[in-house]
Amino acid sequence: MAPPDMPPIVNRPLYIYRVAAKWFSFFIFGLGTLFLVVVVFPVLRLWVHPREKFRTHARSFVSRSFRFFTKLMDLLGIVKLVVDDREFFRRLNAKIVVANHPSLLDVVMLISLIPNADCIVRGALSHTIVRGVIRQLYIPNSLDFEDLMAACINSLNQGNTIIFFPEGTRTPRTGEIVLKKGASRLALRSGRGIIPIYIGGNDKYGLGKRDPWTAFNHRDKYRYHIRRGAELLPETYGAMPAPRAVRQLTEDIRNFFLATRNLPDQGD
């Protein structure tokens, strides 16, 4: 059943097409993932050494693959992505990107923009179709805290950009924003800046947490508008005791999310 705040469906044939196109897109995504794991990565491992050089090339290949996937969804008429400054994302190096998490496709959008993206992923995904990608390229959150911090700092030192979703799960439809402090702790410990990102646009019904797979936005294609804020520098918080610095940095990220979601949105 659709949530009470959703408007009625006006064009039912178009709505059914969009649901079918969404399913088709995810089918292509699954096939692409299998192709990466079975064909692309083994070939890269044979020819690209050492392991970190392989990971660099593999992450770049995943980014291009996700870029193709977002263009496919655009061609199918189900997704429109608006980015304020694409070149900025292509140039990112050794930063921590912290974003809100309104939908299932958020990480796909960000990795498609950031060629050297690393990210924290749910350990449970290691048992899904994408496990071959995750195990070789990304950092599972099933590690204990110190091992997780060490893995993130090592990745940053290699020039990668780490993507965090500090809500820990997809944003609820109520819009309530509750952030965990892991990204702030990492920034203060590593000395690397945080780039706050707000993913706006229209309603992502059908891609939200616990939404039915048969659902879609009732009126329009999914529209994403990705905005970035000013870099949050860890030295700004250097005079504070560590616990207070973590709290303040986390609050500054939250304030950016709250302020940006009220701006006029090209994705609407």
Coordinates of C-alpha atoms in Angstrom, one line a residue:
M1 CA 0.0 0.0 0.0
A2 CA 1.3 3.5 -0.9
P3 CA 2.0 5.9 1.9
P4 CA -0.8 8.4 2.6
D5 CA 1.2 11.4 1.4
M6 CA 1.6 10.0 -2.2
P7 CA -0.6 11.6 -4.9
P8 CA -2.7 9.3 -7.0
I9 CA -1.4 7.7 -10.2
V10 CA -2.6 9.8 -13.1
N11 CA -1.1 7.9 -16.1
R12 CA -1.3 4.2 -15.2
P13 CA 0.2 2.8 -18.5
L14 CA 3.2 5.1 -18.1
Y15 CA 3.5 4.0 -14.4
I16 CA 3.5 0.3 -15.3
Y17 CA 6.2 1.0 -18.0
R18 CA 8.4 2.8 -15.4
V19 CA 8.1 -0.1 -12.9
A20 CA 9.0 -2.6 -15.7
A21 CA 11.9 -0.4 -16.8
K22 CA 13.1 -0.3 -13.2
W23 CA 13.1 -4.1 -13.0
F24 CA 14.9 -4.3 -16.4
S25 CA 17.5 -1.9 -15.2
F26 CA 18.2 -3.9 -12.1
F27 CA 18.4 -7.1 -14.2
I28 CA 21.1 -5.4 -16.3
F29 CA 22.8 -4.3 -13.2
G30 CA 23.0 -7.9 -12.0
L31 CA 24.3 -9.1 -15.3
G32 CA 26.9 -6.3 -15.3
T33 CA 28.0 -7.3 -11.8
L34 CA 28.5 -10.9 -12.9
F35 CA 30.5 -9.8 -16.0
L36 CA 32.8 -7.7 -13.7
V37 CA 33.4 -10.6 -11.3
V38 CA 33.7 -13.4 -13.9
V39 CA 35.4 -11.7 -16.8
V40 CA 36.8 -8.2 -16.1
F41 CA 38.4 -8.6 -12.6
P42 CA 40.1 -12.0 -13.4
V43 CA 41.7 -10.5 -16.5
L44 CA 42.8 -7.4 -14.6
R45 CA 44.3 -9.5 -11.8
L46 CA 46.4 -11.4 -14.4
W47 CA 47.8 -8.2 -16.0
V48 CA 47.7 -5.5 -13.3
H49 CA 50.0 -5.8 -10.3
P50 CA 50.5 -5.2 -7.4
R51 CA 47.1 -5.6 -5.6
E52 CA 46.6 -1.9 -5.0
K53 CA 47.2 -1.0 -8.6
F54 CA 44.6 -3.6 -9.5
R55 CA 42.1 -2.0 -7.1
T56 CA 42.7 1.4 -8.6
H57 CA 42.0 0.2 -12.1
A58 CA 39.0 -1.9 -10.9
R59 CA 37.4 1.0 -9.0
S60 CA 37.7 3.1 -12.1
F61 CA 36.1 0.4 -14.2
V62 CA 33.2 0.1 -11.7
S63 CA 32.8 3.9 -11.8
R64 CA 32.5 3.8 -15.6
S65 CA 30.1 0.9 -15.4
F66 CA 27.9 2.8 -13.0
R67 CA 28.0 5.8 -15.2
F68 CA 26.7 3.6 -18.1
F69 CA 24.0 2.3 -15.8
T70 CA 22.8 5.8 -14.9
K71 CA 22.8 6.8 -18.6
L72 CA 20.8 3.6 -19.4
M73 CA 18.1 4.6 -16.8
D74 CA 18.1 8.1 -18.2
L75 CA 17.5 6.7 -21.7
L76 CA 14.7 4.5 -20.4
G77 CA 13.1 7.6 -19.0
I78 CA 13.1 6.6 -15.3
V79 CA 16.0 8.6 -13.8
K80 CA 17.3 12.1 -14.3
L81 CA 20.6 13.0 -12.6
V82 CA 21.5 16.7 -12.1
V83 CA 25.0 17.5 -10.6
D84 CA 26.1 21.0 -9.8
D85 CA 29.8 20.4 -10.6
R86 CA 30.8 17.0 -12.2
E87 CA 34.4 18.0 -12.7
F88 CA 34.8 18.6 -8.9
F89 CA 33.9 15.0 -8.3
R90 CA 36.2 13.7 -11.0
R91 CA 39.1 15.5 -9.3
L92 CA 38.4 14.4 -5.7
N93 CA 41.4 12.9 -4.0
A94 CA 41.9 11.5 -0.5
K95 CA 38.7 13.1 0.9
I96 CA 35.7 11.8 2.9
V97 CA 32.4 12.2 1.1
V98 CA 29.4 12.2 3.5
A99 CA 25.9 12.1 2.0
N100 CA 22.3 11.6 3.0
H101 CA 20.7 8.4 1.8
P102 CA 17.2 8.7 0.4
S103 CA 17.3 5.8 -2.0
L104 CA 18.7 2.5 -3.1
L105 CA 20.6 4.1 -6.0
D106 CA 22.6 6.7 -4.0
V107 CA 25.9 4.8 -3.9
V108 CA 25.6 4.1 -7.6
M109 CA 25.2 7.8 -8.4
L110 CA 28.1 8.8 -6.3
I111 CA 30.5 6.1 -7.5
S112 CA 29.6 6.9 -11.1
L113 CA 30.8 10.5 -10.4
I114 CA 34.0 9.6 -8.4
P115 CA 36.5 7.4 -10.3
N116 CA 38.5 6.5 -7.2
A117 CA 35.6 5.9 -4.8
D118 CA 36.0 3.5 -1.9
C119 CA 33.1 3.0 0.5
I120 CA 31.9 1.4 3.6
V121 CA 29.4 -1.4 2.8
R122 CA 27.1 -3.6 4.8
G123 CA 28.8 -6.9 5.6
A124 CA 25.6 -8.7 4.7
L125 CA 26.1 -7.7 1.1
S126 CA 29.1 -10.1 1.1
H127 CA 26.5 -12.9 0.7
T128 CA 24.7 -11.3 -2.3
I129 CA 25.3 -11.1 -6.1
V130 CA 27.7 -8.2 -5.6
R131 CA 29.9 -10.0 -3.2
G132 CA 32.7 -10.5 -5.7
V133 CA 33.0 -6.7 -6.2
I134 CA 32.7 -5.9 -2.5
R135 CA 35.3 -8.4 -1.3
Q136 CA 37.9 -7.2 -3.7
L137 CA 37.4 -3.4 -3.7
Y138 CA 35.4 -2.0 -0.7
I139 CA 35.4 -2.0 3.1
P140 CA 32.8 -4.1 5.0
N141 CA 31.3 -2.6 8.1
S142 CA 31.5 -6.0 9.8
L143 CA 35.1 -5.2 10.8
D144 CA 35.6 -4.1 14.4
F145 CA 36.0 -0.3 14.9
E146 CA 39.8 -0.1 15.0
D147 CA 40.2 -2.4 12.0
L148 CA 37.6 -0.3 10.1
M149 CA 39.4 2.9 10.9
A150 CA 42.8 1.4 9.9
A151 CA 41.3 0.2 6.6
C152 CA 39.8 3.6 5.9
I153 CA 43.0 5.6 6.7
N154 CA 45.0 3.2 4.5
S155 CA 42.6 3.8 1.6
L156 CA 42.7 7.6 2.1
N157 CA 46.5 7.5 2.2
Q158 CA 46.4 5.8 -1.2
G159 CA 44.5 8.7 -2.6
N160 CA 41.0 7.2 -2.6
T161 CA 37.9 9.0 -1.7
I162 CA 35.7 7.3 0.9
I163 CA 31.9 7.5 0.7
F164 CA 30.0 7.5 4.0
F165 CA 26.2 7.4 4.6
P166 CA 26.3 8.4 8.3
E167 CA 22.6 7.7 8.7
G168 CA 23.5 4.0 8.6
T169 CA 20.4 3.2 6.6
R170 CA 18.1 4.9 4.1
T171 CA 16.5 8.1 5.2
P172 CA 12.9 7.5 6.4
R173 CA 10.0 9.2 4.6
T174 CA 9.5 11.4 7.7
G175 CA 12.8 13.1 6.7
E176 CA 14.2 12.7 10.2
I177 CA 18.0 12.9 10.1
V178 CA 20.0 11.0 12.7
L179 CA 23.7 10.7 12.1
K180 CA 26.3 8.2 13.4
K181 CA 29.7 9.6 14.2
G182 CA 32.0 7.3 12.3
A183 CA 32.8 9.7 9.5
S184 CA 33.6 12.5 11.9
R185 CA 35.9 10.2 13.9
L186 CA 37.7 9.2 10.7
A187 CA 38.2 12.8 9.6
L188 CA 39.6 13.9 12.9
R189 CA 41.8 10.8 13.2
S190 CA 43.1 10.9 9.6
G191 CA 43.3 14.7 9.2
R192 CA 41.3 14.4 5.9
G193 CA 38.5 16.9 5.1
I194 CA 34.9 16.0 4.8
I195 CA 32.9 17.0 1.6
P196 CA 29.2 17.1 2.6
I197 CA 26.8 16.0 -0.1
Y198 CA 23.1 16.4 -0.3
I199 CA 21.1 14.1 -2.6
G200 CA 17.8 15.9 -3.4
G201 CA 15.2 15.7 -6.1
N202 CA 11.8 14.3 -6.0
D203 CA 10.1 11.4 -4.1
K204 CA 12.1 8.1 -4.4
Y205 CA 9.1 5.9 -3.6
G206 CA 10.0 2.4 -4.8
L207 CA 13.7 2.8 -3.9
G208 CA 13.3 3.7 -0.2
K209 CA 13.6 1.4 2.8
R210 CA 10.8 -1.3 2.9
D211 CA 9.2 0.2 -0.3
P212 CA 7.6 -2.5 -2.5
W213 CA 9.5 -3.5 -5.6
T214 CA 6.3 -3.0 -7.6
A215 CA 6.3 0.7 -6.6
F216 CA 7.5 3.9 -8.4
N217 CA 7.1 7.6 -8.0
H218 CA 3.4 8.1 -8.9
R219 CA 3.8 11.2 -11.1
D220 CA 7.3 11.4 -12.5
K221 CA 10.7 9.7 -13.2
Y222 CA 13.2 9.7 -10.3
R223 CA 15.0 13.0 -10.2
Y224 CA 18.3 13.3 -8.4
H225 CA 20.0 16.6 -7.7
I226 CA 23.4 16.3 -6.1
R227 CA 24.7 19.3 -4.2
R228 CA 28.0 19.7 -2.4
G229 CA 28.8 21.9 0.6
A230 CA 32.0 23.6 1.6
E231 CA 34.8 21.2 2.8
L232 CA 34.8 20.7 6.6
L233 CA 38.4 20.8 7.7
P234 CA 39.4 18.7 10.8
E235 CA 41.8 21.5 12.0
T236 CA 38.8 23.7 12.5
Y237 CA 37.9 21.5 15.5
G238 CA 41.5 21.0 16.7
A239 CA 41.1 23.1 19.8
M240 CA 38.2 21.1 21.1
P241 CA 38.4 18.0 23.3
A242 CA 38.0 14.9 21.0
P243 CA 34.5 13.9 22.1
R244 CA 33.2 17.5 21.6
A245 CA 35.0 17.8 18.3
V246 CA 33.3 14.6 17.0
R247 CA 29.9 15.9 18.2
Q248 CA 30.3 19.3 16.6
L249 CA 31.6 18.0 13.3
T250 CA 28.7 15.6 13.1
E251 CA 26.2 18.4 14.0
D252 CA 27.7 20.6 11.2
I253 CA 27.1 17.8 8.7
R254 CA 23.5 17.5 9.9
N255 CA 23.0 21.2 9.7
F256 CA 24.2 21.2 6.1
F257 CA 21.7 18.5 5.3
L258 CA 18.9 20.4 6.9
A259 CA 19.7 23.7 5.3
T260 CA 20.2 22.2 1.8
R261 CA 17.0 20.2 1.6
N262 CA 15.0 23.5 1.9
L263 CA 16.7 25.0 -1.2
P264 CA 14.9 25.1 -4.6
D265 CA 15.8 21.8 -6.3
Q266 CA 16.6 21.3 -10.0
G267 CA 15.7 17.7 -9.5
D268 CA 12.1 18.5 -8.6

